[in-house]
Amino acid sequence: MIKSFLEFPLMGILRGVEISYIEELVKTLINSGLKVLEITMNTPRAEEIISLAHRAANGRIHVGAGTIVCEKSLTSAINAGAEFIVTPGYFQGVVNSCVQKKVPVFPGAFSPTEVFSAWQSGASMVKLFPAGVFGPKYIKELKGPFNDIKIMAVGGVKKENMREFFNAGASAVAFGTSVFSKELLLKKDFTAIGTMVNEYVKEIKNIIGENN
């Protein structure tokens, strides 16, 4: 999963979605070209949603679980079929368990100490959150002493600024409510969501093409 994510470094984050339409939404995301999808565990019926999404994806999208804050929720997520784990902060016990289970993990971090500690603990990539607070410049500064650490920018990422994050040294980016807004989800406007996701996908392809 990590190899394919590094080759196409774009993740979508779903929070607060409903089980009634998750299969249709996943199919929309597949058709839009998305390859990696996080579903947060603080979503009602998250385990069931992850399981349904995983089956609907059928290997065409990597489905993982986010907002994992303890080993209990980690176990629930893995049992539901989560292929990778994302945390909002650096929780060493969760990271250690993922490393032992050989499950890709993206722990959240913000300060230089947190970023370094998360990476040293065996993170597949460090989730810099909230990346929008200081923007791409902060990643550039972090990559000075930590040039080997892979960083995923989360929070404040938009289609218009993705290129800046990569130019600053990010290895991946993730988007959430900028595309998966409550309004569009309530209306089940999957056409609009699919169109926006495809715009992100096209921009990533352009960035990848320029860097190769």
PDB file of N, CA and C in Angstrom, residues 9 16 42 46 76 103 150 168:
ATOM      1  N   PRO A   9       0.306  10.060  -4.482  1.00  0.00           N
ATOM      2  CA  PRO A   9       0.222  10.512  -3.087  1.00  0.00           C
ATOM      3  C   PRO A   9      -0.947  11.436  -2.756  1.00  0.00           C
ATOM      4  N   GLY A  16     -18.163  11.554   9.169  1.00  0.00           N
ATOM      5  CA  GLY A  16     -19.587  11.813   9.325  1.00  0.00           C
ATOM      6  C   GLY A  16     -20.446  11.348   8.159  1.00  0.00           C
ATOM      7  N   ASN A  42     -14.530   8.306  14.384  1.00  0.00           N
ATOM      8  CA  ASN A  42     -15.535   9.026  15.162  1.00  0.00           C
ATOM      9  C   ASN A  42     -16.797   9.289  14.339  1.00  0.00           C
ATOM     10  N   ALA A  46     -18.864   3.520  12.330  1.00  0.00           N
ATOM     11  CA  ALA A  46     -17.633   3.541  11.530  1.00  0.00           C
ATOM     12  C   ALA A  46     -17.167   2.169  11.095  1.00  0.00           C
ATOM     13  N   SER A  76     -10.637  -2.481  16.555  1.00  0.00           N
ATOM     14  CA  SER A  76     -11.935  -2.437  15.875  1.00  0.00           C
ATOM     15  C   SER A  76     -11.769  -2.091  14.404  1.00  0.00           C
ATOM     16  N   VAL A 103       0.955  -3.088   9.964  1.00  0.00           N
ATOM     17  CA  VAL A 103      -0.110  -2.288   9.370  1.00  0.00           C
ATOM     18  C   VAL A 103       0.441  -0.887   9.129  1.00  0.00           C
ATOM     19  N   LYS A 150       9.318  11.267   5.705  1.00  0.00           N
ATOM     20  CA  LYS A 150       8.211  11.441   4.754  1.00  0.00           C
ATOM     21  C   LYS A 150       7.045  12.101   5.476  1.00  0.00           C
ATOM     22  N   ALA A 168       7.472  22.178  -1.287  1.00  0.00           N
ATOM     23  CA  ALA A 168       8.113  22.416   0.018  1.00  0.00           C
ATOM     24  C   ALA A 168       8.712  21.148   0.610  1.00  0.00           C
TER      25      ALA A 168
END
